[in-house]
mmCIF file of C-alpha atoms and ligand atoms in Angstrom:
data_model
loop_
_atom_site.group_PDB
_atom_site.id
_atom_site.type_symbol
_atom_site.label_atom_id
_atom_site.label_comp_id
_atom_site.label_asym_id
_atom_site.label_seq_id
_atom_site.Cartn_x
_atom_site.Cartn_y
_atom_site.Cartn_z
ATOM 1 C CA MET A 1 -17.710 -19.962 5.768
ATOM 2 C CA SER A 2 -14.785 -21.184 3.945
ATOM 3 C CA GLU A 3 -13.352 -24.608 5.184
ATOM 4 C CA SER A 4 -10.964 -22.237 5.045
ATOM 5 C CA SER A 5 -12.024 -19.895 6.420
ATOM 6 C CA ALA A 6 -13.420 -20.968 9.362
ATOM 7 C CA ALA A 7 -10.013 -22.308 10.387
ATOM 8 C CA ALA A 8 -8.262 -19.099 9.627
ATOM 9 C CA ALA A 9 -10.571 -17.470 12.295
ATOM 10 C CA GLU A 10 -9.375 -20.722 14.390
ATOM 11 C CA ALA A 11 -6.309 -20.209 14.250
ATOM 12 C CA VAL A 12 -6.401 -15.968 15.296
ATOM 13 C CA ALA A 13 -8.407 -16.987 18.214
ATOM 14 C CA ALA A 14 -5.781 -19.563 19.697
ATOM 15 C CA ARG A 15 -3.372 -17.427 18.927
ATOM 16 C CA PHE A 16 -4.880 -14.179 21.023
ATOM 17 C CA GLU A 17 -5.668 -16.431 23.673
ATOM 18 C CA GLU A 18 -2.151 -17.509 24.010
ATOM 19 C CA LEU A 19 -1.072 -13.312 24.200
ATOM 20 C CA TYR A 20 -4.300 -12.350 26.458
ATOM 21 C CA GLY A 21 -4.944 -15.027 28.825
ATOM 22 C CA SER A 22 -8.138 -15.511 27.395
ATOM 23 C CA ALA A 23 -10.255 -16.066 24.761
ATOM 24 C CA PRO A 24 -10.651 -13.064 22.693
ATOM 25 C CA ASP A 25 -15.231 -12.135 22.520
ATOM 26 C CA GLY A 26 -15.255 -12.935 19.395
ATOM 27 C CA VAL A 27 -13.416 -13.080 15.298
ATOM 28 C CA TRP A 28 -13.939 -10.303 12.374
ATOM 29 C CA ALA A 29 -13.024 -10.283 8.395
ATOM 30 C CA ALA A 30 -12.466 -7.378 6.067
ATOM 31 C CA PRO A 31 -11.148 -8.022 2.603
ATOM 32 C CA GLY A 32 -8.459 -6.529 -0.295
ATOM 33 C CA ARG A 33 -9.632 -5.448 -2.989
ATOM 34 C CA VAL A 34 -9.201 -4.632 -6.354
ATOM 35 C CA ASN A 35 -10.738 -1.767 -8.230
ATOM 36 C CA LEU A 36 -12.340 -2.902 -11.705
ATOM 37 C CA ILE A 37 -12.884 0.861 -13.191
ATOM 38 C CA GLY A 38 -12.919 4.227 -11.757
ATOM 39 C CA GLU A 39 -9.390 5.044 -10.797
ATOM 40 C CA HIS A 40 -8.093 8.124 -9.200
ATOM 41 C CA THR A 41 -12.148 8.682 -9.231
ATOM 42 C CA ASP A 42 -13.301 9.028 -5.619
ATOM 43 C CA TYR A 43 -11.304 12.331 -4.105
ATOM 44 C CA ASN A 44 -13.015 14.114 -6.774
ATOM 45 C CA ASP A 45 -16.809 13.118 -5.869
ATOM 46 C CA GLY A 46 -16.557 10.783 -8.929
ATOM 47 C CA PHE A 47 -17.959 6.524 -9.568
ATOM 48 C CA VAL A 48 -15.328 3.215 -8.535
ATOM 49 C CA MET A 49 -16.404 -0.097 -9.374
ATOM 50 C CA PRO A 50 -14.343 -1.925 -7.176
ATOM 51 C CA PHE A 51 -15.083 -5.987 -5.316
ATOM 52 C CA ALA A 52 -13.943 -7.651 -2.251
ATOM 53 C CA LEU A 53 -10.998 -10.099 -2.561
ATOM 54 C CA PRO A 54 -11.225 -13.593 -0.348
ATOM 55 C CA HIS A 55 -8.498 -12.246 1.057
ATOM 56 C CA THR A 56 -9.399 -10.320 4.296
ATOM 57 C CA ALA A 57 -7.396 -9.182 7.558
ATOM 58 C CA VAL A 58 -8.630 -10.856 10.166
ATOM 59 C CA ALA A 59 -8.841 -9.952 14.059
ATOM 60 C CA ALA A 60 -9.580 -11.379 17.403
ATOM 61 C CA VAL A 61 -11.058 -8.705 19.672
ATOM 62 C CA SER A 62 -12.369 -8.689 23.767
ATOM 63 C CA ARG A 63 -13.490 -5.222 24.587
ATOM 64 C CA ARG A 64 -11.875 -3.813 27.295
ATOM 65 C CA ASP A 65 -13.508 -0.852 29.548
ATOM 66 C CA ASP A 66 -10.681 0.420 31.854
ATOM 67 C CA GLY A 67 -9.894 3.118 28.154
ATOM 68 C CA VAL A 68 -6.497 1.009 27.530
ATOM 69 C CA LEU A 69 -5.401 -0.572 23.797
ATOM 70 C CA ARG A 70 -4.045 -4.007 23.318
ATOM 71 C CA LEU A 71 -2.798 -4.528 19.971
ATOM 72 C CA HIS A 72 -1.255 -7.104 18.637
ATOM 73 C CA SER A 73 -0.130 -8.296 14.914
ATOM 74 C CA ALA A 74 0.758 -11.752 13.713
ATOM 75 C CA ASP A 75 2.550 -10.208 10.400
ATOM 76 C CA VAL A 76 4.338 -7.518 12.103
ATOM 77 C CA GLU A 77 7.678 -8.777 14.915
ATOM 78 C CA GLY A 78 7.408 -7.329 17.888
ATOM 79 C CA PRO A 79 5.654 -8.109 21.407
ATOM 80 C CA VAL A 80 2.408 -6.382 22.524
ATOM 81 C CA VAL A 81 2.068 -2.849 21.922
ATOM 82 C CA GLU A 82 -0.576 -1.412 24.695
ATOM 83 C CA LEU A 83 -2.096 2.910 24.123
ATOM 84 C CA THR A 84 -4.006 4.894 26.869
ATOM 85 C CA LEU A 85 -7.373 5.837 24.875
ATOM 86 C CA ASP A 86 -6.488 9.246 26.279
ATOM 87 C CA GLY A 87 -3.099 9.914 24.661
ATOM 88 C CA LEU A 88 -3.854 8.877 20.751
ATOM 89 C CA THR A 89 -2.723 11.599 19.635
ATOM 90 C CA PRO A 90 -2.859 11.949 15.644
ATOM 91 C CA GLY A 91 0.561 12.030 13.434
ATOM 92 C CA SER A 92 2.026 10.812 16.719
ATOM 93 C CA ASP A 93 2.515 6.457 15.621
ATOM 94 C CA ARG A 94 5.059 5.239 11.812
ATOM 95 C CA ARG A 95 3.843 1.801 12.792
ATOM 96 C CA TRP A 96 0.704 -0.153 11.847
ATOM 97 C CA THR A 97 -0.366 -0.084 14.686
ATOM 98 C CA ALA A 98 -2.020 3.364 13.627
ATOM 99 C CA TYR A 99 -4.370 1.816 12.252
ATOM 100 C CA PRO A 100 -6.423 -0.085 14.416
ATOM 101 C CA ALA A 101 -5.313 2.931 16.611
ATOM 102 C CA GLY A 102 -6.803 5.461 14.424
ATOM 103 C CA VAL A 103 -9.775 3.691 14.364
ATOM 104 C CA VAL A 104 -10.385 3.350 17.549
ATOM 105 C CA TRP A 105 -9.329 7.461 17.757
ATOM 106 C CA ALA A 106 -12.184 7.900 15.225
ATOM 107 C CA LEU A 107 -15.028 5.756 16.897
ATOM 108 C CA ARG A 108 -14.164 8.226 19.919
ATOM 109 C CA GLU A 109 -13.807 11.860 18.361
ATOM 110 C CA ALA A 110 -16.615 10.709 16.554
ATOM 111 C CA GLY A 111 -18.723 10.164 20.611
ATOM 112 C CA HIS A 112 -18.750 6.936 20.457
ATOM 113 C CA ALA A 113 -18.875 4.944 23.707
ATOM 114 C CA VAL A 114 -15.813 2.434 22.808
ATOM 115 C CA THR A 115 -13.589 2.557 26.069
ATOM 116 C CA GLY A 116 -10.523 -0.302 25.320
ATOM 117 C CA ALA A 117 -9.697 -3.127 23.983
ATOM 118 C CA ASP A 118 -7.425 -6.469 22.673
ATOM 119 C CA VAL A 119 -7.126 -7.098 19.741
ATOM 120 C CA HIS A 120 -4.944 -9.585 17.653
ATOM 121 C CA LEU A 121 -4.735 -9.341 13.924
ATOM 122 C CA ALA A 122 -3.507 -11.262 11.234
ATOM 123 C CA SER A 123 -4.150 -10.532 6.994
ATOM 124 C CA THR A 124 -3.833 -12.236 3.739
ATOM 125 C CA VAL A 125 -3.723 -9.618 2.034
ATOM 126 C CA PRO A 126 -0.654 -8.577 0.137
ATOM 127 C CA ALA A 127 1.137 -4.634 1.944
ATOM 128 C CA GLY A 128 1.719 -2.349 -0.669
ATOM 129 C CA ALA A 129 0.516 -4.871 -4.021
ATOM 130 C CA GLY A 130 -1.847 -1.922 -3.490
ATOM 131 C CA LEU A 131 -4.948 -3.931 -2.653
ATOM 132 C CA SER A 132 -5.716 -2.282 0.238
ATOM 133 C CA SER A 133 -4.361 -3.666 2.782
ATOM 134 C CA SER A 134 -4.674 -0.797 5.003
ATOM 135 C CA ALA A 135 -8.492 -0.354 4.259
ATOM 136 C CA ALA A 136 -9.034 -4.132 5.425
ATOM 137 C CA LEU A 137 -6.892 -3.428 8.894
ATOM 138 C CA GLU A 138 -8.952 -0.015 9.635
ATOM 139 C CA VAL A 139 -12.417 -1.747 8.905
ATOM 140 C CA VAL A 140 -12.413 -5.066 10.697
ATOM 141 C CA VAL A 141 -11.236 -3.436 13.697
ATOM 142 C CA ALA A 142 -14.262 -1.036 13.205
ATOM 143 C CA LEU A 143 -16.290 -3.416 12.860
ATOM 144 C CA ALA A 144 -15.056 -5.530 15.792
ATOM 145 C CA LEU A 145 -15.571 -2.270 17.962
ATOM 146 C CA ASN A 146 -19.281 -1.436 16.233
ATOM 147 C CA ASP A 147 -20.726 -5.172 17.016
ATOM 148 C CA LEU A 148 -18.788 -5.509 21.126
ATOM 149 C CA PHE A 149 -19.933 -2.260 22.374
ATOM 150 C CA GLY A 150 -23.169 -2.152 20.347
ATOM 151 C CA LEU A 151 -22.689 1.178 18.336
ATOM 152 C CA GLY A 152 -25.252 0.242 15.551
ATOM 153 C CA LEU A 153 -23.491 1.706 12.328
ATOM 154 C CA ARG A 154 -23.721 0.954 8.957
ATOM 155 C CA GLY A 155 -21.248 -0.639 6.437
ATOM 156 C CA TRP A 156 -21.123 2.729 4.678
ATOM 157 C CA GLN A 157 -20.151 4.640 8.512
ATOM 158 C CA LEU A 158 -17.650 2.446 9.118
ATOM 159 C CA ALA A 159 -16.255 3.157 5.993
ATOM 160 C CA ARG A 160 -16.283 7.102 6.826
ATOM 161 C CA LEU A 161 -14.566 6.719 10.334
ATOM 162 C CA SER A 162 -11.665 4.974 8.780
ATOM 163 C CA GLN A 163 -11.300 6.847 5.841
ATOM 164 C CA ARG A 164 -10.726 9.602 9.149
ATOM 165 C CA ALA A 165 -8.360 7.310 10.265
ATOM 166 C CA GLU A 166 -6.512 7.181 8.224
ATOM 167 C CA ASN A 167 -6.462 11.326 6.180
ATOM 168 C CA VAL A 168 -6.234 12.349 9.979
ATOM 169 C CA TYR A 169 -4.076 10.000 12.757
ATOM 170 C CA VAL A 170 -2.168 8.013 9.964
ATOM 171 C CA GLY A 171 -1.892 11.504 7.802
ATOM 172 C CA ALA A 172 -2.696 9.198 4.451
ATOM 173 C CA PRO A 173 -5.104 11.449 1.673
ATOM 174 C CA VAL A 174 -7.341 8.507 0.927
ATOM 175 C CA GLY A 175 -9.985 8.945 -0.508
ATOM 176 C CA ILE A 176 -13.151 6.891 0.371
ATOM 177 C CA MET A 177 -13.247 4.009 -2.146
ATOM 178 C CA ASP A 178 -11.134 1.326 -0.379
ATOM 179 C CA GLN A 179 -12.881 1.384 3.963
ATOM 180 C CA THR A 180 -16.511 1.005 1.745
ATOM 181 C CA ALA A 181 -15.447 -1.809 -1.147
ATOM 182 C CA SER A 182 -14.257 -3.717 2.225
ATOM 183 C CA ALA A 183 -17.112 -2.809 4.653
ATOM 184 C CA CYS A 184 -19.800 -2.602 1.973
ATOM 185 C CA CYS A 185 -18.813 -5.932 -1.583
ATOM 186 C CA GLU A 186 -21.061 -8.734 -2.026
ATOM 187 C CA ALA A 187 -19.840 -12.209 -2.697
ATOM 188 C CA GLY A 188 -20.086 -12.535 -7.057
ATOM 189 C CA HIS A 189 -20.941 -8.752 -7.289
ATOM 190 C CA ALA A 190 -19.161 -5.388 -7.990
ATOM 191 C CA LEU A 191 -19.522 -2.891 -5.691
ATOM 192 C CA PHE A 192 -21.409 0.607 -8.219
ATOM 193 C CA LEU A 193 -19.999 3.924 -5.442
ATOM 194 C CA ASP A 194 -21.474 6.995 -6.115
ATOM 195 C CA THR A 195 -17.962 8.256 -3.616
ATOM 196 C CA ARG A 196 -20.220 11.428 -3.229
ATOM 197 C CA ASP A 197 -23.197 10.683 -1.337
ATOM 198 C CA LEU A 198 -22.185 6.684 -1.365
ATOM 199 C CA SER A 199 -25.292 5.101 -2.789
ATOM 200 C CA GLN A 200 -24.268 2.236 -3.939
ATOM 201 C CA ARG A 201 -25.159 -1.081 -6.451
ATOM 202 C CA GLN A 202 -24.371 -4.445 -5.712
ATOM 203 C CA ILE A 203 -23.392 -5.866 -9.904
ATOM 204 C CA PRO A 204 -23.861 -8.700 -10.265
ATOM 205 C CA PHE A 205 -20.024 -9.813 -11.392
ATOM 206 C CA ASP A 206 -19.327 -13.613 -12.326
ATOM 207 C CA LEU A 207 -17.250 -14.407 -14.487
ATOM 208 C CA ALA A 208 -16.963 -17.678 -13.879
ATOM 209 C CA ALA A 209 -19.935 -18.537 -15.687
ATOM 210 C CA GLU A 210 -19.532 -16.704 -18.798
ATOM 211 C CA GLY A 211 -16.434 -18.447 -19.595
ATOM 212 C CA MET A 212 -14.238 -15.625 -18.367
ATOM 213 C CA ARG A 213 -11.978 -15.026 -15.785
ATOM 214 C CA LEU A 214 -9.887 -12.185 -14.305
ATOM 215 C CA LEU A 215 -6.563 -12.255 -12.712
ATOM 216 C CA VAL A 216 -4.527 -9.609 -10.484
ATOM 217 C CA VAL A 217 -0.520 -9.241 -10.981
ATOM 218 C CA ASP A 218 1.335 -8.088 -8.325
ATOM 219 C CA THR A 219 3.749 -6.507 -9.111
ATOM 220 C CA GLN A 220 6.298 -6.302 -6.285
ATOM 221 C CA VAL A 221 6.916 -3.200 -6.585
ATOM 222 C CA LYS A 222 6.146 -1.383 -3.678
ATOM 223 C CA HIS A 223 4.133 1.515 -4.258
ATOM 224 C CA SER A 224 4.025 2.566 0.209
ATOM 225 C CA HIS A 225 6.666 5.547 -1.344
ATOM 226 C CA SER A 226 4.034 6.905 -3.795
ATOM 227 C CA GLU A 227 2.170 9.189 -0.724
ATOM 228 C CA GLY A 228 4.159 12.292 -2.125
ATOM 229 C CA GLU A 229 2.705 11.704 -5.440
ATOM 230 C CA TYR A 230 -0.820 10.940 -4.498
ATOM 231 C CA GLY A 231 -1.652 13.958 -2.720
ATOM 232 C CA LYS A 232 -0.284 16.136 -5.473
ATOM 233 C CA ARG A 233 -2.897 14.245 -7.831
ATOM 234 C CA ARG A 234 -5.274 15.335 -6.000
ATOM 235 C CA GLU A 235 -4.558 18.965 -5.195
ATOM 236 C CA GLY A 236 -3.924 19.171 -8.987
ATOM 237 C CA CYS A 237 -7.770 18.157 -9.040
ATOM 238 C CA GLU A 238 -8.480 19.936 -6.181
ATOM 239 C CA LYS A 239 -6.568 23.168 -9.254
ATOM 240 C CA GLY A 240 -8.762 21.885 -11.743
ATOM 241 C CA ALA A 241 -13.038 22.205 -9.996
ATOM 242 C CA ALA A 242 -11.830 25.612 -8.814
ATOM 243 C CA LEU A 243 -10.686 27.021 -12.339
ATOM 244 C CA LEU A 244 -14.031 25.389 -13.673
ATOM 245 C CA GLY A 245 -16.165 26.631 -10.574
ATOM 246 C CA VAL A 246 -17.734 22.617 -9.389
ATOM 247 C CA ASP A 247 -17.529 21.894 -6.333
ATOM 248 C CA ALA A 248 -15.787 18.384 -7.746
ATOM 249 C CA LEU A 249 -14.758 16.825 -11.087
ATOM 250 C CA ARG A 250 -17.594 15.354 -11.059
ATOM 251 C CA ASP A 251 -19.900 18.330 -11.511
ATOM 252 C CA VAL A 252 -17.895 18.030 -14.966
ATOM 253 C CA PRO A 253 -20.253 16.071 -17.721
ATOM 254 C CA TYR A 254 -18.739 14.221 -20.247
ATOM 255 C CA ASP A 255 -20.377 15.924 -23.463
ATOM 256 C CA ASP A 256 -18.995 19.314 -21.990
ATOM 257 C CA LEU A 257 -15.434 18.315 -21.514
ATOM 258 C CA ASP A 258 -13.748 19.811 -24.858
ATOM 259 C CA ALA A 259 -15.060 23.444 -23.713
ATOM 260 C CA ALA A 260 -13.590 22.676 -19.821
ATOM 261 C CA LEU A 261 -10.704 22.357 -21.668
ATOM 262 C CA ALA A 262 -10.283 24.889 -23.239
ATOM 263 C CA ARG A 263 -11.154 26.775 -20.918
ATOM 264 C CA LEU A 264 -8.448 25.725 -18.662
ATOM 265 C CA GLY A 265 -6.009 27.394 -21.355
ATOM 266 C CA GLU A 266 -1.856 26.868 -20.965
ATOM 267 C CA ASP A 267 -1.978 24.398 -17.691
ATOM 268 C CA GLU A 268 -1.135 21.385 -20.056
ATOM 269 C CA GLU A 269 -0.233 19.359 -15.869
ATOM 270 C CA VAL A 270 -4.080 20.097 -15.098
ATOM 271 C CA ARG A 271 -5.802 19.835 -18.588
ATOM 272 C CA ARG A 272 -4.568 16.524 -18.310
ATOM 273 C CA LEU A 273 -5.569 15.729 -14.773
ATOM 274 C CA VAL A 274 -9.195 16.881 -15.318
ATOM 275 C CA ARG A 275 -9.091 14.973 -18.735
ATOM 276 C CA HIS A 276 -8.817 11.275 -17.310
ATOM 277 C CA VAL A 277 -11.133 11.989 -14.303
ATOM 278 C CA VAL A 278 -14.281 13.185 -16.215
ATOM 279 C CA THR A 279 -13.558 9.935 -18.821
ATOM 280 C CA GLU A 280 -12.889 7.803 -16.099
ATOM 281 C CA ASP A 281 -16.449 8.358 -14.589
ATOM 282 C CA HIS A 282 -18.324 8.072 -18.138
ATOM 283 C CA ARG A 283 -16.040 4.829 -18.546
ATOM 284 C CA VAL A 284 -17.750 3.347 -15.410
ATOM 285 C CA GLU A 285 -20.325 4.052 -16.130
ATOM 286 C CA GLN A 286 -21.096 2.304 -19.477
ATOM 287 C CA VAL A 287 -18.362 -0.665 -17.737
ATOM 288 C CA VAL A 288 -22.127 -0.588 -15.766
ATOM 289 C CA SER A 289 -23.814 -0.695 -18.504
ATOM 290 C CA LEU A 290 -22.531 -2.789 -20.098
ATOM 291 C CA LEU A 291 -22.354 -5.881 -17.487
ATOM 292 C CA GLU A 292 -25.993 -4.553 -16.761
ATOM 293 C CA SER A 293 -26.968 -5.649 -20.152
ATOM 294 C CA GLY A 294 -24.785 -8.835 -19.993
ATOM 295 C CA ASP A 295 -22.129 -8.091 -22.657
ATOM 296 C CA THR A 296 -19.319 -8.392 -20.129
ATOM 297 C CA ARG A 297 -16.471 -8.907 -22.863
ATOM 298 C CA ALA A 298 -17.177 -5.522 -24.445
ATOM 299 C CA VAL A 299 -15.565 -4.565 -21.033
ATOM 300 C CA GLY A 300 -11.858 -5.002 -21.810
ATOM 301 C CA PRO A 301 -11.478 -2.158 -24.174
ATOM 302 C CA LEU A 302 -12.695 -0.010 -21.357
ATOM 303 C CA LEU A 303 -10.529 -1.017 -19.456
ATOM 304 C CA VAL A 304 -7.508 -0.758 -21.729
ATOM 305 C CA GLU A 305 -8.598 2.690 -22.538
ATOM 306 C CA GLY A 306 -8.143 3.033 -18.113
ATOM 307 C CA HIS A 307 -5.113 1.647 -17.929
ATOM 308 C CA THR A 308 -3.732 4.075 -20.975
ATOM 309 C CA SER A 309 -5.672 7.478 -19.771
ATOM 310 C CA LEU A 310 -4.429 6.609 -16.128
ATOM 311 C CA ARG A 311 -0.593 5.928 -18.158
ATOM 312 C CA ASP A 312 -0.338 8.936 -19.714
ATOM 313 C CA ASP A 313 -2.745 11.456 -18.186
ATOM 314 C CA PHE A 314 -2.944 10.735 -15.009
ATOM 315 C CA ARG A 315 0.711 10.090 -14.578
ATOM 316 C CA VAL A 316 0.514 7.225 -11.944
ATOM 317 C CA SER A 317 1.665 4.205 -13.925
ATOM 318 C CA CYS A 318 5.683 2.724 -14.105
ATOM 319 C CA PRO A 319 7.276 0.592 -16.544
ATOM 320 C CA GLU A 320 6.330 -2.770 -14.656
ATOM 321 C CA LEU A 321 2.607 -2.301 -15.064
ATOM 322 C CA ASP A 322 2.725 -1.053 -18.444
ATOM 323 C CA LEU A 323 4.455 -4.394 -19.847
ATOM 324 C CA VAL A 324 1.916 -6.580 -17.901
ATOM 325 C CA VAL A 325 -1.451 -4.606 -19.567
ATOM 326 C CA ASP A 326 0.873 -4.919 -23.161
ATOM 327 C CA THR A 327 2.087 -8.105 -22.497
ATOM 328 C CA ALA A 328 -1.445 -9.801 -21.822
ATOM 329 C CA VAL A 329 -3.211 -7.959 -24.244
ATOM 330 C CA THR A 330 -1.114 -8.974 -27.035
ATOM 331 C CA ALA A 331 -0.940 -12.270 -25.671
ATOM 332 C CA GLY A 332 -4.693 -12.106 -26.398
ATOM 333 C CA ALA A 333 -6.422 -10.947 -22.761
ATOM 334 C CA LEU A 334 -10.197 -9.469 -23.108
ATOM 335 C CA GLY A 335 -8.309 -5.708 -21.256
ATOM 336 C CA ALA A 336 -5.392 -5.468 -18.278
ATOM 337 C CA ARG A 337 -5.313 -1.968 -16.509
ATOM 338 C CA MET A 338 -3.462 -1.451 -13.456
ATOM 339 C CA THR A 339 -5.731 -1.118 -10.643
ATOM 340 C CA GLY A 340 -5.711 1.282 -6.954
ATOM 341 C CA GLY A 341 -3.430 4.316 -6.804
ATOM 342 C CA GLY A 342 0.009 3.487 -9.011
ATOM 343 C CA PHE A 343 3.200 3.420 -9.162
ATOM 344 C CA GLY A 344 3.952 -0.276 -8.213
ATOM 345 C CA GLY A 345 0.843 -1.734 -6.864
ATOM 346 C CA SER A 346 -0.921 -4.478 -8.791
ATOM 347 C CA ALA A 347 -2.599 -4.593 -12.675
ATOM 348 C CA ILE A 348 -5.800 -6.577 -13.424
ATOM 349 C CA VAL A 349 -6.235 -8.887 -16.285
ATOM 350 C CA LEU A 350 -9.858 -9.679 -18.062
ATOM 351 C CA ALA A 351 -9.429 -13.050 -19.954
ATOM 352 C CA GLU A 352 -10.635 -16.165 -21.522
ATOM 353 C CA GLU A 353 -10.629 -19.137 -19.056
ATOM 354 C CA THR A 354 -8.806 -21.017 -22.319
ATOM 355 C CA ASP A 355 -6.382 -18.158 -22.378
ATOM 356 C CA VAL A 356 -4.947 -17.400 -18.914
ATOM 357 C CA PRO A 357 -2.050 -20.060 -18.691
ATOM 358 C CA ALA A 358 -1.170 -19.088 -21.892
ATOM 359 C CA ILE A 359 -0.939 -15.316 -20.379
ATOM 360 C CA THR A 360 0.452 -16.226 -17.476
ATOM 361 C CA LYS A 361 3.469 -17.417 -19.453
ATOM 362 C CA ALA A 362 3.852 -14.859 -21.586
ATOM 363 C CA VAL A 363 3.417 -12.035 -18.432
ATOM 364 C CA GLU A 364 6.299 -14.562 -16.307
ATOM 365 C CA GLU A 365 8.056 -14.274 -19.525
ATOM 366 C CA ALA A 366 8.202 -10.541 -20.304
ATOM 367 C CA PHE A 367 9.103 -10.044 -16.492
ATOM 368 C CA ALA A 368 11.694 -11.885 -16.526
ATOM 369 C CA SER A 369 13.725 -10.340 -20.278
ATOM 370 C CA ALA A 370 13.231 -7.053 -18.780
ATOM 371 C CA GLY A 371 15.031 -8.201 -15.433
ATOM 372 C CA PHE A 372 12.116 -7.367 -13.861
ATOM 373 C CA LYS A 373 10.645 -9.419 -9.602
ATOM 374 C CA THR A 374 8.594 -12.376 -10.912
ATOM 375 C CA PRO A 375 5.324 -11.243 -10.655
ATOM 376 C CA ARG A 376 2.609 -12.731 -8.254
ATOM 377 C CA VAL A 377 -0.233 -14.072 -10.466
ATOM 378 C CA PHE A 378 -3.576 -14.545 -8.847
ATOM 379 C CA GLU A 379 -7.097 -15.633 -9.880
ATOM 380 C CA ALA A 380 -10.115 -12.810 -7.579
ATOM 381 C CA VAL A 381 -13.371 -13.624 -7.327
ATOM 382 C CA PRO A 382 -15.029 -11.302 -6.553
ATOM 383 C CA SER A 383 -15.992 -12.119 -2.401
ATOM 384 C CA ALA A 384 -17.344 -11.831 0.387
ATOM 385 C CA GLY A 385 -17.508 -8.715 2.274
ATOM 386 C CA ALA A 386 -16.436 -7.327 6.047
ATOM 387 C CA ARG A 387 -18.482 -10.146 8.164
ATOM 388 C CA ARG A 388 -18.130 -11.716 11.523
ATOM 389 C CA VAL A 389 -16.873 -14.684 11.476
ATOM 390 C CA ARG A 390 -16.907 -16.347 14.671
HETATM 391 C C1 GLA B 1 -5.767 4.815 -3.309
HETATM 392 C C2 GLA B 1 -5.802 5.145 -2.156
HETATM 393 C C3 GLA B 1 -8.690 5.183 -3.590
HETATM 394 C C4 GLA B 1 -7.935 5.644 -4.415
HETATM 395 C C5 GLA B 1 -7.399 4.531 -5.138
HETATM 396 C C6 GLA B 1 -7.833 5.164 -6.593
HETATM 397 O O1 GLA B 1 -6.406 3.033 -3.310
HETATM 398 O O2 GLA B 1 -6.182 4.525 -1.256
HETATM 399 O O3 GLA B 1 -9.155 5.638 -2.382
HETATM 400 O O4 GLA B 1 -7.726 7.394 -4.337
HETATM 401 O O5 GLA B 1 -6.341 4.971 -4.507
HETATM 402 O O6 GLA B 1 -8.404 5.053 -7.442
#
């Protein structure tokens, strides 16, 4: 553990003690993520390739045995929220507390004997930036309860339960990528995940050793009002799969894409969605083989292709994300794309280390002359997945 994360764990534990009157049973951390490639494929049973950020949600937690759940967050103004486990009802909570409470609900609904907890949370994952701050909150609580109640669940199972909390309790129809990334990523690696069966491979991803960097550009455009559009894309993909007679778009082979598109006839909307998902799955496989053969720089053009597909076919980009990609590539980046659900949030930029200052400056200047908010640019180093820190 780095010195700064040990200090963060200490601070969260101290605040827990102030709030609840005794030291926590333990402290856990779960990261946000960026996705290198494989966007809007996870609810199509396809492939994704996220890696964990150094930014984490940290939870100090003690178990209780009286059916009470007490929640507090350093990131939200307000007092401790007290809930009863028997009163947890999907769809009843519109506040931040729905994420941790949803996890408790999902664990109990799956038959796990969770009898209550005191929780204090503090997160460094930027909210609304497309970097999975919600998944980090869910997974850190799931992991803490898994340890404290001896549930013996594996990372992928915690991810599934966290996704269920978000789908059913919070009411957001997200896929499985973010929770699995937060639960299962490893430092120095990207996670090649098959979202159909959650089989996974850790792919070494050490850009610094090869003289490259990966930047995250948070456009500061909050993507929180996008749920309706996300759901519409998801329904369109399901319609495409049904029309093609497959369980999920993952089952359309890349080599059969033209034939599949021809079978979809005049339905241009569905044709575009299908084309994105099938080509994106193919790009993930190409990126995996490039990384495994040490040809990392050749990943760049695939990132740009992915962005173009998300912009033109899937239509989940926005002017700010497009401006990051265009400006970064013009300024010499190896590649760039939006990352996460889209409609705002963040883009990633793959670049030679020596080109980083010029690219950062070009993006900032382009945003200023377009009259956009100043973007937040930081370097992303593949970091550890969820773990106990104290
Ligand atoms: C959001 C969702 C994920 C995934 C991405 C798009 O981050 O939470 O499940 O669908 O969008 O790839």
